[in-house]
Every structure is written in C-alpha cells, then in structure tokens.
Amino acid sequence: MSSSSTYNAGLLSSSMGLKVIKITRVNPATDSSRDSADPLILPLTFFDLRWVRSHPTQQVIFYKLPVSSREFFHSVILPKLELSLSLVLRHYFPLAGHLKWNQQDPKPRVVVYSHDTVSLTVAESNADFLFVSGKGLRPQTELRVLVPELSVSCDSSSLYSLQITLFPNQGFCIGLAEHHVLKDGVGSIMFIKAWAHICKSLGEGIMTLPSDFIPILDRTLINVRPSLESKILEYMSYFSDEEDGKRTMDPPPVGEICTDLVRITLELTQENVDKLKERAKRESTRSQHELHLSTFVIVNAYVWSCLVNARGGNKERPLLFMYAADFRNRLDPLVPERYMGNCVVLVNCIGYKGKHLLGRDGFVSAVEILSDSVKGLGSRGIEALWESYIDGMKQVKPDTHVESVSGSTRMGLYQADFAWGKPVNHEIVSIDRYPAYSMWERRDETGGAEIGLCLRKSEMDTFISLFEYGLGKISSRI
C-alpha cells in the first residue's frame, strides 16, 4: 500500500470532541493485470442509472476493543486495517474510481485508473463510546461526524470514502460514504465482510480471499430490454438541474438537516413477529391464502403504521411507501449473488391516504397493502414495475407522507469480524437526509429485525410510545 497524508490535528466537531489525525489515500494492492495507462470502463446498466443523482449512503459500524490505547491502536490495529484495505481493494478496485460524464456521452460511466485511490480519514473522539455506539436515544449529530463525504460535481463523483475513528480505551468505528450507482446493498455488505475477512486472516499469514467474497463486475450479466434504458434516459428531468435544465450528477437539494434529530435502534423479536402475524390473520377480512405474511411484510407494516400515526392526524394526507426488490433471482439468466452492481428495482405503494393507516386498524391495512405489493412482484416484469414507479412518483404531492426502508435482514453484516469481535452496532447515518428507516438482522438472536430510526424528538417520543404499546397490546391478547 502506498499513501500520501495530510495532517490536520486541530479540526474539531461542534457536537463532540473529534480530532482529525490524518487523511490518507489508499491504493489497491498491485495487480499486474491492471498495469495499464488505459482506464477500466464500467458502463452503467438500467439498474445503475436510477442512482446517478442519489445522495451518498453513509454508514457507521462500531467495534468494542478489550485493548484500545492510542499506542496499541496506531501501532497494531490501524496498520492492519490499512494493509487489509489495500489488499481487498485489489478485488474491489472500482471503489477507487470515479463516476464520469463527458459531454459527448449519452450517459455517465464508471472510470477507474490504476493510480486511483480511496480516501481514508483517521480521527479520534473523546465521546462516550458506549453511549454513541448504543441502541438507545442519541442525538443524530453524535453519529454524523463519524462518517465522511464524497466529492461530487456536475460531471464527476468519487465512489467511496472511509473514516476510522478511535475512542481511546473504548473502541473504534468505521464510517463510510458510498455512491449507490456502483453497487447495491448486497455489494456494499459483501465488501465490508471481505475486508474484515482479510484483516482477520493477516494473523495467520493469509492475504487472499475465498471465492465467496470475490466480486463479479461483468455488466453483460444484466439482461434487460434495451428499451428500458432508453426510457430512463428519456426521463430527463431526473438528470437535469431544475434551474437551468443542464444535465448534472449533483444530488437534488434536501434542505437544511434539522438540528433536533434523535435516533434509536429498536428490536422486533421473532416472538413479536409471530404474534403480529397472528394478529394479521385474526383481524384481516382476507383469507390466509390471500396474505403474504413474510417477516419483511410484517415488520415494515408495523413500522410504517406506527410512523403514520406518530406523524399523522390528517386522514386525507396522501401516503407513499417505497422499498427495493432484489432482482438477482428474477432475471433470465439469473444474476450471481457476488455480482457487484445494482440489481434492485424500486417499488412504490401509492394511492392511499392517512385514514387507511391511522388508528388500531392501520397495521392490518398496511399488511394488506404490502402483501399485495410483494405478491405482485412474481407476476410483474421489470418494465411494468419501472412504469409503475414513474407513474407513482408523478402522483406525489408536496404534502405526501413519504416513507421508505433501507437494508435487509439477510445480509449478515454482524458477521464482519476484523479480528476484534463482531460489531456492537451498525447504523445508516444518511437516513436523516430522506424519509427512511433501516432494517437489519438482529445482532445476538436469529429471527426478527433491528429497526433504526431518525426523527425529531417529539415525533420519536410518540413513535416509541406507539411501537411499545402495540407490542404490549398483542402480548396481553395472546
């Protein structure tokens, strides 16, 4: 690994004492097959194009350390993290590249030169690690300083950056910012687990990856009709700046982030999910054969209905709920799980109003809505789903209550052990920039889900009350 560093030991965050120790550039380990002045070009597929103007996804992963003095961290832990990062980037080298859009090209593309690098910031915090990394109520500002940003302009964007923050004598965290245009959540978590695998294996003298962690970059695996790409390119308002109409890759403005945001991580156990399923069966007017009662449907129906009630009151307010459907096993031919690119379609549930989810019957109504949507994926092709998505977005009004879910309970992020134990917590920090919550597998138990939320304090208090009351109500009935 080669790197150049700039030091800025005086940079402090306003919310807690965060000092930047250094900013380095990490090169992918040398690979003779990439020793060329010519760049690698990765074309964007239909699935990638939707994310060209997306805001970076920012996540933070916390690790508790039995020994975490400054000396031990900088002499043992950090060198292992940097070396293993360089080694894993040998396989994931597109992360060091850039999204480029030349004037003569009809669409952007990923361009990777052999000298490209990933930015790594090393910082130190004097905050209470147990508090910041916990799952209880915390100010969002405590987490936002732990993640880096991407460099984005109208015609170029970096794709990945990292920040490692030490909490002396407590632990450390890995913050990341990534451009969704390069890969979806499957590829994102696969990279973290691959990096962790190499780092842990360094103690055994192993510097290679098993095949399960080696990404597949071949874009020709995506077999969709060319007309689909044409349709998204025709949807030019998505690629244009609203003021002058010129094409751009800058994310749309989101306004100022509220300063009173708090976040929490809540759990739904497998027992909770099973009891919610029984409630849906008991209270729905539909037969069990008509309902698709997966964990995904049950968990999201419960969270969505609680959010509408926490923020609601207006029965006529339009509702929109969005989720991403993985199409790896729905294309012909099937797309390998190790494919590092986007292979998800956004699905929206629209045409409903607050009155459908307000009150006690809201949960069952949400189950029926999401059940219909998920069951419909089996019979609807990509083209129909894309057209439905566009039609739905055209119906969105300024007062529409929008919610969406990020993450999945099937990705296994808590398996990412860098040699110092599995993570104590994992958060999607960037859900403060759009109306979304996260959904992951539980750290210590199988089944159920972890739900990460970021809301205004007043809304959060109401949400938690509704969330806990609803679960207690079920328990008292069973």
CSV table of C-alpha atoms in Angstrom, one decimal:
chain,number,residue,atom,x,y,z
A,1,MET,CA,0.0,0.0,0.0
A,2,SER,CA,1.2,3.5,-0.8
A,3,SER,CA,-0.3,6.6,0.5
A,4,SER,CA,0.1,10.3,0.9
A,5,SER,CA,-1.1,12.0,4.0
A,6,THR,CA,-2.2,15.5,5.1
A,7,TYR,CA,-2.4,16.2,8.8
A,8,ASN,CA,-5.0,18.4,10.5
A,9,ALA,CA,-4.9,17.8,14.2
A,10,GLY,CA,-6.9,20.9,15.0
A,11,LEU,CA,-10.2,20.1,13.3
A,12,LEU,CA,-12.9,19.6,16.0
A,13,SER,CA,-16.6,18.9,15.6
A,14,SER,CA,-19.1,21.1,17.3
A,15,SER,CA,-21.1,18.2,18.8
A,16,MET,CA,-18.3,16.3,20.4
A,17,GLY,CA,-14.5,16.4,20.5
A,18,LEU,CA,-13.5,14.9,17.2
A,19,LYS,CA,-9.9,15.4,16.1
A,20,VAL,CA,-8.7,14.5,12.6
A,21,ILE,CA,-5.3,12.8,12.9
A,22,LYS,CA,-4.6,12.3,9.2
A,23,ILE,CA,-6.2,11.9,5.8
A,24,THR,CA,-4.6,9.3,3.6
A,25,ARG,CA,-5.1,7.9,0.1
A,26,VAL,CA,-5.1,4.1,0.0
A,27,ASN,CA,-4.1,2.4,-3.3
A,28,PRO,CA,-5.4,-1.0,-4.2
A,29,ALA,CA,-2.6,-3.6,-3.8
A,30,THR,CA,-0.7,-4.1,-7.0
A,31,ASP,CA,-2.3,-6.3,-9.7
A,32,SER,CA,-0.3,-6.9,-12.8
A,33,SER,CA,-3.5,-7.4,-14.8
A,34,ARG,CA,-4.3,-3.7,-14.2
A,35,ASP,CA,-0.8,-2.3,-15.0
A,36,SER,CA,-2.0,-0.2,-17.9
A,37,ALA,CA,-2.3,3.5,-18.7
A,38,ASP,CA,-5.8,2.8,-20.1
A,39,PRO,CA,-8.6,3.0,-17.6
A,40,LEU,CA,-11.1,0.4,-16.9
A,41,ILE,CA,-14.6,1.5,-18.0
A,42,LEU,CA,-17.7,0.1,-16.4
A,43,PRO,CA,-20.9,1.1,-18.3
A,44,LEU,CA,-24.0,1.8,-16.3
A,45,THR,CA,-26.8,-0.6,-16.6
A,46,PHE,CA,-30.5,0.1,-16.4
A,47,PHE,CA,-30.4,-0.7,-12.7
A,48,ASP,CA,-27.5,1.7,-12.1
A,49,LEU,CA,-28.9,4.7,-13.9
A,50,ARG,CA,-31.6,5.3,-11.3
A,51,TRP,CA,-28.9,6.2,-8.7
A,52,VAL,CA,-26.9,8.7,-10.7
A,53,ARG,CA,-28.1,11.6,-8.7
A,54,SER,CA,-28.6,9.9,-5.4
A,55,HIS,CA,-27.1,11.2,-2.2
A,56,PRO,CA,-24.3,9.1,-0.7
A,57,THR,CA,-25.2,6.2,1.5
A,58,GLN,CA,-23.4,6.8,4.8
A,59,GLN,CA,-23.0,4.0,7.4
A,60,VAL,CA,-21.1,3.6,10.6
A,61,ILE,CA,-20.0,0.3,12.2
A,62,PHE,CA,-18.9,0.2,15.9
A,63,TYR,CA,-16.4,-2.2,17.4
A,64,LYS,CA,-15.6,-2.5,21.1
A,65,LEU,CA,-11.9,-3.3,21.9
A,66,PRO,CA,-10.5,-5.0,25.0
A,67,VAL,CA,-7.3,-3.0,24.5
A,68,SER,CA,-7.6,0.3,22.7
A,69,SER,CA,-5.0,2.7,23.9
A,70,ARG,CA,-3.7,5.2,21.4
A,71,GLU,CA,-0.4,3.4,21.2
A,72,PHE,CA,-2.0,0.0,20.6
A,73,PHE,CA,-4.4,1.4,18.1
A,74,HIS,CA,-1.8,3.2,16.0
A,75,SER,CA,0.9,0.5,16.2
A,76,VAL,CA,-1.3,-2.6,15.7
A,77,ILE,CA,-4.9,-2.0,14.8
A,78,LEU,CA,-4.7,0.8,12.3
A,79,PRO,CA,-1.8,-0.7,10.3
A,80,LYS,CA,-3.8,-4.0,9.9
A,81,LEU,CA,-6.9,-2.1,8.8
A,82,GLU,CA,-4.9,-0.1,6.2
A,83,LEU,CA,-3.0,-3.1,4.9
A,84,SER,CA,-6.1,-5.3,4.6
A,85,LEU,CA,-8.0,-2.4,3.0
A,86,SER,CA,-5.3,-2.2,0.3
A,87,LEU,CA,-5.4,-5.9,-0.2
A,88,VAL,CA,-9.2,-6.1,-0.5
A,89,LEU,CA,-9.3,-3.2,-2.9
A,90,ARG,CA,-7.2,-5.4,-5.3
A,91,HIS,CA,-10.5,-7.2,-5.9
A,92,TYR,CA,-12.8,-4.2,-5.4
A,93,PHE,CA,-10.8,-1.7,-7.3
A,94,PRO,CA,-13.8,0.1,-8.9
A,95,LEU,CA,-14.4,1.7,-5.4
A,96,ALA,CA,-11.3,3.8,-6.1
A,97,GLY,CA,-12.6,5.1,-9.4
A,98,HIS,CA,-15.0,7.9,-10.3
A,99,LEU,CA,-18.3,8.4,-11.9
A,100,LYS,CA,-17.7,10.5,-15.0
A,101,TRP,CA,-20.0,12.2,-17.5
A,102,ASN,CA,-18.3,13.5,-20.6
A,103,GLN,CA,-20.2,16.0,-22.7
A,104,GLN,CA,-20.2,13.7,-25.8
A,105,ASP,CA,-21.5,10.6,-23.9
A,106,PRO,CA,-25.3,9.9,-23.6
A,107,LYS,CA,-24.9,8.6,-20.1
A,108,PRO,CA,-22.3,8.6,-17.3
A,109,ARG,CA,-19.9,5.7,-16.7
A,110,VAL,CA,-17.5,4.5,-14.0
A,111,VAL,CA,-13.9,5.1,-14.9
A,112,VAL,CA,-11.0,3.5,-13.0
A,113,TYR,CA,-7.3,4.3,-13.5
A,114,SER,CA,-4.5,2.1,-12.0
A,115,HIS,CA,-3.4,5.1,-9.9
A,116,ASP,CA,-6.8,5.8,-8.3
A,117,THR,CA,-7.2,5.6,-4.6
A,118,VAL,CA,-9.7,5.6,-1.8
A,119,SER,CA,-9.7,8.4,0.8
A,120,LEU,CA,-9.3,7.3,4.4
A,121,THR,CA,-9.6,9.8,7.3
A,122,VAL,CA,-8.3,8.7,10.7
A,123,ALA,CA,-9.8,10.6,13.6
A,124,GLU,CA,-10.1,10.5,17.4
A,125,SER,CA,-13.1,11.2,19.6
A,126,ASN,CA,-13.4,11.9,23.2
A,127,ALA,CA,-17.1,11.0,23.3
A,128,ASP,CA,-18.6,8.2,25.4
A,129,PHE,CA,-18.3,5.1,23.1
A,130,LEU,CA,-21.0,3.1,25.0
A,131,PHE,CA,-23.5,6.0,24.5
A,132,VAL,CA,-22.7,6.8,20.9
A,133,SER,CA,-22.5,3.1,19.8
A,134,GLY,CA,-25.5,2.1,21.8
A,135,LYS,CA,-29.0,1.4,20.6
A,136,GLY,CA,-30.8,3.9,22.9
A,137,LEU,CA,-31.8,7.5,22.1
A,138,ARG,CA,-28.9,9.6,20.9
A,139,PRO,CA,-28.6,13.0,19.1
A,140,GLN,CA,-28.0,12.4,15.4
A,141,THR,CA,-25.2,14.9,15.5
A,142,GLU,CA,-23.1,12.4,17.5
A,143,LEU,CA,-23.1,10.0,14.6
A,144,ARG,CA,-22.9,12.4,11.6
A,145,VAL,CA,-19.4,13.5,12.5
A,146,LEU,CA,-18.3,9.8,12.2
A,147,VAL,CA,-18.9,9.4,8.5
A,148,PRO,CA,-17.1,11.0,5.6
A,149,GLU,CA,-18.5,12.7,2.5
A,150,LEU,CA,-17.9,12.1,-1.2
A,151,SER,CA,-16.5,14.6,-3.7
A,152,VAL,CA,-19.4,15.3,-6.1
A,153,SER,CA,-19.7,17.8,-9.0
A,154,CYS,CA,-22.0,18.1,-12.1
A,155,ASP,CA,-19.7,15.8,-14.2
A,156,SER,CA,-17.6,13.7,-11.7
A,157,SER,CA,-18.0,12.0,-8.4
A,158,SER,CA,-15.9,9.8,-6.2
A,159,LEU,CA,-17.4,6.5,-5.3
A,160,TYR,CA,-16.2,5.5,-1.9
A,161,SER,CA,-14.5,7.1,1.2
A,162,LEU,CA,-13.8,5.9,4.7
A,163,GLN,CA,-13.2,7.3,8.2
A,164,ILE,CA,-11.8,5.3,11.1
A,165,THR,CA,-12.4,6.9,14.5
A,166,LEU,CA,-10.7,5.8,17.7
A,167,PHE,CA,-12.4,6.2,21.0
A,168,PRO,CA,-9.4,5.8,23.3
A,169,ASN,CA,-9.6,2.9,25.8
A,170,GLN,CA,-13.1,2.1,24.5
A,171,GLY,CA,-13.3,1.0,20.8
A,172,PHE,CA,-13.4,2.4,17.3
A,173,CYS,CA,-15.8,2.7,14.4
A,174,ILE,CA,-15.6,2.6,10.6
A,175,GLY,CA,-17.6,5.2,8.9
A,176,LEU,CA,-18.2,5.0,5.1
A,177,ALA,CA,-19.7,7.0,2.3
A,178,GLU,CA,-20.6,5.2,-0.9
A,179,HIS,CA,-22.2,6.1,-4.2
A,180,HIS,CA,-25.2,3.9,-4.9
A,181,VAL,CA,-24.5,4.0,-8.6
A,182,LEU,CA,-21.7,1.4,-8.3
A,183,LYS,CA,-23.4,-1.3,-6.2
A,184,ASP,CA,-26.5,-2.0,-4.1
A,185,GLY,CA,-26.7,-3.2,-0.5
A,186,VAL,CA,-25.6,-6.7,-1.4
A,187,GLY,CA,-22.3,-5.5,-2.8
A,188,SER,CA,-21.8,-2.9,0.0
A,189,ILE,CA,-22.0,-5.5,2.8
A,190,MET,CA,-20.0,-8.1,0.7
A,191,PHE,CA,-17.1,-5.6,0.6
A,192,ILE,CA,-17.2,-4.9,4.3
A,193,LYS,CA,-17.2,-8.7,5.1
A,194,ALA,CA,-14.4,-9.3,2.6
A,195,TRP,CA,-12.3,-6.5,4.2
A,196,ALA,CA,-12.9,-8.0,7.6
A,197,HIS,CA,-12.0,-11.5,6.4
A,198,ILE,CA,-8.6,-10.4,5.1
A,199,CYS,CA,-7.9,-8.3,8.2
A,200,LYS,CA,-8.7,-11.2,10.5
A,201,SER,CA,-6.6,-13.6,8.3
A,202,LEU,CA,-3.5,-11.5,8.5
A,203,GLY,CA,-2.7,-13.0,11.9
A,204,GLU,CA,-2.5,-16.4,10.1
A,205,GLY,CA,-0.4,-15.0,7.3
A,206,ILE,CA,-3.2,-15.3,4.8
A,207,MET,CA,-3.7,-12.4,2.4
A,208,THR,CA,-6.2,-13.9,-0.1
A,209,LEU,CA,-10.0,-14.0,-0.3
A,210,PRO,CA,-12.2,-17.1,-0.6
A,211,SER,CA,-14.2,-17.2,-3.8
A,212,ASP,CA,-17.4,-16.3,-1.9
A,213,PHE,CA,-16.1,-12.8,-1.3
A,214,ILE,CA,-14.6,-12.1,-4.8
A,215,PRO,CA,-16.9,-9.7,-6.7
A,216,ILE,CA,-18.2,-10.2,-10.2
A,217,LEU,CA,-18.0,-7.0,-12.2
A,218,ASP,CA,-19.3,-8.2,-15.6
A,219,ARG,CA,-22.1,-5.8,-16.6
A,220,THR,CA,-23.2,-8.1,-19.5
A,221,LEU,CA,-24.8,-10.3,-16.9
A,222,ILE,CA,-27.7,-7.8,-16.7
A,223,ASN,CA,-30.1,-9.0,-19.4
A,224,VAL,CA,-32.9,-6.4,-19.8
A,225,ARG,CA,-34.6,-4.9,-22.8
A,226,PRO,CA,-32.7,-2.0,-24.3
A,227,SER,CA,-35.9,-0.1,-24.4
A,228,LEU,CA,-35.8,0.1,-20.6
A,229,GLU,CA,-32.5,2.1,-20.6
A,230,SER,CA,-33.9,4.3,-23.3
A,231,LYS,CA,-36.9,5.1,-21.1
A,232,ILE,CA,-34.9,6.1,-18.1
A,233,LEU,CA,-32.7,8.3,-20.3
A,234,GLU,CA,-35.8,9.9,-21.7
A,235,TYR,CA,-36.8,10.7,-18.1
A,236,MET,CA,-34.5,13.7,-18.5
A,237,SER,CA,-35.8,15.7,-15.6
A,238,TYR,CA,-34.0,13.2,-13.4
A,239,PHE,CA,-30.7,14.1,-15.0
A,240,SER,CA,-31.3,17.8,-15.3
A,241,ASP,CA,-30.8,20.7,-12.9
A,242,GLU,CA,-34.1,22.3,-12.2
A,243,GLU,CA,-32.8,25.9,-12.6
A,244,ASP,CA,-31.0,25.8,-16.0
A,245,GLY,CA,-32.0,22.4,-17.4
A,246,LYS,CA,-28.4,21.3,-17.9
A,247,ARG,CA,-27.6,17.7,-17.2
A,248,THR,CA,-25.9,17.1,-13.8
A,249,MET,CA,-24.9,14.4,-11.4
A,250,ASP,CA,-25.3,16.6,-8.3
A,251,PRO,CA,-27.8,15.2,-5.9
A,252,PRO,CA,-31.0,17.2,-5.6
A,253,PRO,CA,-31.1,19.6,-2.7
A,254,VAL,CA,-32.6,18.3,0.5
A,255,GLY,CA,-32.8,21.4,2.5
A,256,GLU,CA,-31.2,22.0,5.9
A,257,ILE,CA,-31.0,19.0,8.2
A,258,CYS,CA,-32.9,19.5,11.4
A,259,THR,CA,-30.7,20.0,14.5
A,260,ASP,CA,-33.1,18.3,16.9
A,261,LEU,CA,-33.0,14.9,15.3
A,262,VAL,CA,-32.5,11.9,17.5
A,263,ARG,CA,-32.1,8.2,16.6
A,264,ILE,CA,-32.8,4.9,18.2
A,265,THR,CA,-32.4,1.2,17.3
A,266,LEU,CA,-35.4,-0.9,18.2
A,267,GLU,CA,-35.9,-4.7,18.1
A,268,LEU,CA,-38.7,-6.8,16.9
A,269,THR,CA,-38.0,-10.4,18.2
A,270,GLN,CA,-39.1,-13.5,16.4
A,271,GLU,CA,-41.8,-13.8,19.0
A,272,ASN,CA,-43.0,-10.3,18.3
A,273,VAL,CA,-43.2,-11.1,14.6
A,274,ASP,CA,-45.1,-14.3,15.1
A,275,LYS,CA,-47.6,-12.6,17.3
A,276,LEU,CA,-48.0,-9.8,14.8
A,277,LYS,CA,-48.6,-12.4,12.1
A,278,GLU,CA,-51.3,-14.0,14.3
A,279,ARG,CA,-52.9,-10.6,14.8
A,280,ALA,CA,-53.0,-10.0,11.0
A,281,LYS,CA,-54.6,-13.4,10.4
A,282,ARG,CA,-57.2,-12.8,13.1
A,283,GLU,CA,-58.1,-9.2,12.1
A,284,SER,CA,-57.9,-9.2,8.3
A,285,THR,CA,-61.0,-9.9,6.4
A,286,ARG,CA,-58.9,-11.7,3.8
A,287,SER,CA,-58.1,-15.4,3.9
A,288,GLN,CA,-54.7,-16.6,4.9
A,289,HIS,CA,-54.1,-17.8,1.3
A,290,GLU,CA,-54.5,-14.2,0.1
A,291,LEU,CA,-52.0,-12.8,2.5
A,292,HIS,CA,-48.2,-12.9,2.1
A,293,LEU,CA,-47.1,-12.8,5.7
A,294,SER,CA,-43.3,-12.8,5.4
A,295,THR,CA,-41.1,-11.1,8.1
A,296,PHE,CA,-40.4,-8.3,5.6
A,297,VAL,CA,-44.2,-7.6,5.2
A,298,ILE,CA,-44.9,-7.9,8.9
A,299,VAL,CA,-42.0,-5.7,10.2
A,300,ASN,CA,-42.5,-3.0,7.6
A,301,ALA,CA,-46.3,-2.9,8.0
A,302,TYR,CA,-45.8,-2.4,11.8
A,303,VAL,CA,-43.2,0.3,11.5
A,304,TRP,CA,-45.0,2.1,8.7
A,305,SER,CA,-48.3,2.2,10.6
A,306,CYS,CA,-46.5,3.4,13.7
A,307,LEU,CA,-44.8,6.2,11.7
A,308,VAL,CA,-48.0,7.3,10.1
A,309,ASN,CA,-49.7,7.5,13.5
A,310,ALA,CA,-46.7,9.3,15.1
A,311,ARG,CA,-46.6,11.9,12.3
A,312,GLY,CA,-50.3,11.8,11.4
A,313,GLY,CA,-53.6,13.2,12.3
A,314,ASN,CA,-54.6,14.2,8.7
A,315,LYS,CA,-56.8,11.5,7.4
A,316,GLU,CA,-56.7,12.9,3.8
A,317,ARG,CA,-52.9,13.2,3.6
A,318,PRO,CA,-51.5,11.1,0.7
A,319,LEU,CA,-49.1,8.2,1.6
A,320,LEU,CA,-46.2,6.7,-0.2
A,321,PHE,CA,-44.1,3.8,0.9
A,322,MET,CA,-41.0,2.6,-1.1
A,323,TYR,CA,-38.8,-0.5,-0.9
A,324,ALA,CA,-36.2,-2.1,-3.1
A,325,ALA,CA,-36.8,-5.5,-4.6
A,326,ASP,CA,-33.7,-7.6,-5.4
A,327,PHE,CA,-33.9,-9.0,-9.0
A,328,ARG,CA,-30.9,-11.3,-8.9
A,329,ASN,CA,-33.1,-14.4,-8.9
A,330,ARG,CA,-35.7,-12.9,-11.2
A,331,LEU,CA,-33.7,-12.2,-14.4
A,332,ASP,CA,-33.0,-14.7,-17.1
A,333,PRO,CA,-30.3,-15.8,-16.8
A,334,LEU,CA,-30.0,-15.5,-13.0
A,335,VAL,CA,-27.5,-12.9,-11.7
A,336,PRO,CA,-24.9,-14.3,-9.3
A,337,GLU,CA,-25.1,-13.2,-5.7
A,338,ARG,CA,-21.5,-12.0,-6.0
A,339,TYR,CA,-22.4,-9.5,-8.8
A,340,MET,CA,-21.1,-6.1,-7.7
A,341,GLY,CA,-23.5,-3.7,-9.3
A,342,ASN,CA,-27.1,-2.7,-8.8
A,343,CYS,CA,-29.8,-5.3,-9.4
A,344,VAL,CA,-32.7,-3.8,-7.4
A,345,VAL,CA,-35.9,-2.2,-8.6
A,346,LEU,CA,-37.6,0.5,-6.5
A,347,VAL,CA,-41.2,-0.4,-5.8
A,348,ASN,CA,-43.7,2.2,-4.5
A,349,CYS,CA,-47.0,1.7,-2.7
A,350,ILE,CA,-49.1,4.8,-3.5
A,351,GLY,CA,-52.8,5.7,-3.8
A,352,TYR,CA,-53.5,5.5,-0.1
A,353,LYS,CA,-54.4,8.2,2.5
A,354,GLY,CA,-53.7,8.7,6.1
A,355,LYS,CA,-57.1,7.3,7.0
A,356,HIS,CA,-56.0,3.8,5.8
A,357,LEU,CA,-53.2,3.5,8.4
A,358,LEU,CA,-54.4,5.7,11.2
A,359,GLY,CA,-55.9,4.1,14.3
A,360,ARG,CA,-55.9,0.5,15.5
A,361,ASP,CA,-56.7,-1.0,12.1
A,362,GLY,CA,-53.7,0.7,10.5
A,363,PHE,CA,-51.4,-2.2,11.0
A,364,VAL,CA,-53.6,-4.7,9.3
A,365,SER,CA,-54.3,-2.3,6.4
A,366,ALA,CA,-50.5,-1.9,6.0
A,367,VAL,CA,-50.1,-5.7,6.0
A,368,GLU,CA,-52.6,-6.0,3.2
A,369,ILE,CA,-51.0,-3.2,1.1
A,370,LEU,CA,-47.5,-4.6,1.4
A,371,SER,CA,-48.7,-8.2,1.0
A,372,ASP,CA,-50.4,-7.2,-2.3
A,373,SER,CA,-47.2,-5.4,-3.5
A,374,VAL,CA,-44.8,-8.2,-2.7
A,375,LYS,CA,-47.1,-10.9,-4.1
A,376,GLY,CA,-47.3,-8.9,-7.3
A,377,LEU,CA,-43.5,-9.0,-7.9
A,378,GLY,CA,-43.8,-12.6,-9.0
A,379,SER,CA,-46.1,-11.7,-11.9
A,380,ARG,CA,-44.8,-8.3,-12.9
A,381,GLY,CA,-41.7,-7.8,-15.0
A,382,ILE,CA,-39.1,-5.1,-14.7
A,383,GLU,CA,-40.7,-2.9,-17.4
A,384,ALA,CA,-44.1,-2.9,-15.6
A,385,LEU,CA,-42.5,-2.1,-12.3
A,386,TRP,CA,-40.5,0.7,-13.7
A,387,GLU,CA,-43.5,2.3,-15.4
A,388,SER,CA,-45.5,1.9,-12.2
A,389,TYR,CA,-42.7,3.6,-10.2
A,390,ILE,CA,-42.6,6.5,-12.6
A,391,ASP,CA,-46.4,6.9,-12.6
A,392,GLY,CA,-46.4,6.7,-8.9
A,393,MET,CA,-43.7,9.4,-8.5
A,394,LYS,CA,-45.8,11.7,-10.7
A,395,GLN,CA,-48.6,11.4,-8.3
A,396,VAL,CA,-46.5,12.6,-5.3
A,397,LYS,CA,-47.8,15.9,-3.9
A,398,PRO,CA,-45.9,18.4,-1.7
A,399,ASP,CA,-47.8,17.2,1.4
A,400,THR,CA,-47.4,13.4,0.7
A,401,HIS,CA,-46.1,11.5,3.7
A,402,VAL,CA,-43.2,9.5,2.2
A,403,GLU,CA,-41.5,6.6,4.0
A,404,SER,CA,-39.0,4.0,2.8
A,405,VAL,CA,-36.9,1.2,4.1
A,406,SER,CA,-33.2,0.6,3.6
A,407,GLY,CA,-31.2,-2.6,4.4
A,408,SER,CA,-32.2,-6.2,4.7
A,409,THR,CA,-32.3,-8.9,7.4
A,410,ARG,CA,-30.4,-11.3,5.0
A,411,MET,CA,-27.0,-9.6,4.5
A,412,GLY,CA,-25.2,-10.7,7.7
A,413,LEU,CA,-23.3,-7.5,8.4
A,414,TYR,CA,-22.8,-8.6,12.1
A,415,GLN,CA,-20.5,-11.3,10.7
A,416,ALA,CA,-17.9,-8.7,9.8
A,417,ASP,CA,-15.3,-9.5,12.4
A,418,PHE,CA,-11.9,-7.8,11.7
A,419,ALA,CA,-10.3,-9.9,14.5
A,420,TRP,CA,-11.6,-8.0,17.5
A,421,GLY,CA,-15.1,-9.4,17.6
A,422,LYS,CA,-18.3,-8.7,15.7
A,423,PRO,CA,-19.7,-5.2,15.6
A,424,VAL,CA,-21.6,-3.9,18.6
A,425,ASN,CA,-23.9,-1.8,16.4
A,426,HIS,CA,-24.4,-0.7,12.8
A,427,GLU,CA,-26.3,2.4,11.7
A,428,ILE,CA,-27.2,4.0,8.3
A,429,VAL,CA,-26.4,7.6,9.2
A,430,SER,CA,-27.8,9.1,6.0
A,431,ILE,CA,-31.4,8.4,6.8
A,432,ASP,CA,-31.5,11.9,8.1
A,433,ARG,CA,-31.4,13.2,4.5
A,434,TYR,CA,-34.5,11.4,3.3
A,435,PRO,CA,-37.6,9.8,4.9
A,436,ALA,CA,-36.4,6.3,5.6
A,437,TYR,CA,-35.6,3.9,8.3
A,438,SER,CA,-33.2,0.9,8.3
A,439,MET,CA,-33.9,-2.8,8.8
A,440,TRP,CA,-31.2,-5.3,9.6
A,441,GLU,CA,-30.8,-8.7,11.2
A,442,ARG,CA,-30.5,-8.8,15.0
A,443,ARG,CA,-27.0,-8.9,16.4
A,444,ASP,CA,-27.4,-11.6,19.0
A,445,GLU,CA,-30.5,-13.6,18.1
A,446,THR,CA,-31.9,-15.2,15.0
A,447,GLY,CA,-35.2,-14.0,13.5
A,448,GLY,CA,-37.0,-10.7,13.9
A,449,ALA,CA,-35.3,-7.5,12.9
A,450,GLU,CA,-33.4,-4.4,14.1
A,451,ILE,CA,-35.1,-1.1,13.2
A,452,GLY,CA,-33.0,2.1,13.0
A,453,LEU,CA,-34.9,5.4,13.0
A,454,CYS,CA,-34.0,9.1,13.0
A,455,LEU,CA,-36.8,11.5,13.8
A,456,ARG,CA,-37.5,14.8,15.6
A,457,LYS,CA,-37.5,14.3,19.3
A,458,SER,CA,-41.3,15.0,19.6
A,459,GLU,CA,-42.1,12.5,16.8
A,460,MET,CA,-39.7,9.9,18.2
A,461,ASP,CA,-41.3,10.0,21.7
A,462,THR,CA,-44.7,9.4,20.1
A,463,PHE,CA,-43.4,6.7,17.8
A,464,ILE,CA,-41.7,4.8,20.7
A,465,SER,CA,-44.9,5.0,22.7
A,466,LEU,CA,-47.0,3.6,19.8
A,467,PHE,CA,-44.4,1.0,19.0
A,468,GLU,CA,-44.1,-0.4,22.6
A,469,TYR,CA,-47.9,0.0,23.3
A,470,GLY,CA,-48.8,-2.1,20.2
A,471,LEU,CA,-46.4,-4.9,21.2
A,472,GLY,CA,-47.7,-4.9,24.7
A,473,LYS,CA,-51.3,-5.0,23.5
A,474,ILE,CA,-50.5,-8.1,21.4
A,475,SER,CA,-48.9,-9.8,24.4
A,476,SER,CA,-51.9,-9.2,26.6
A,477,ARG,CA,-54.2,-10.7,24.0
A,478,ILE,CA,-52.2,-13.9,23.3
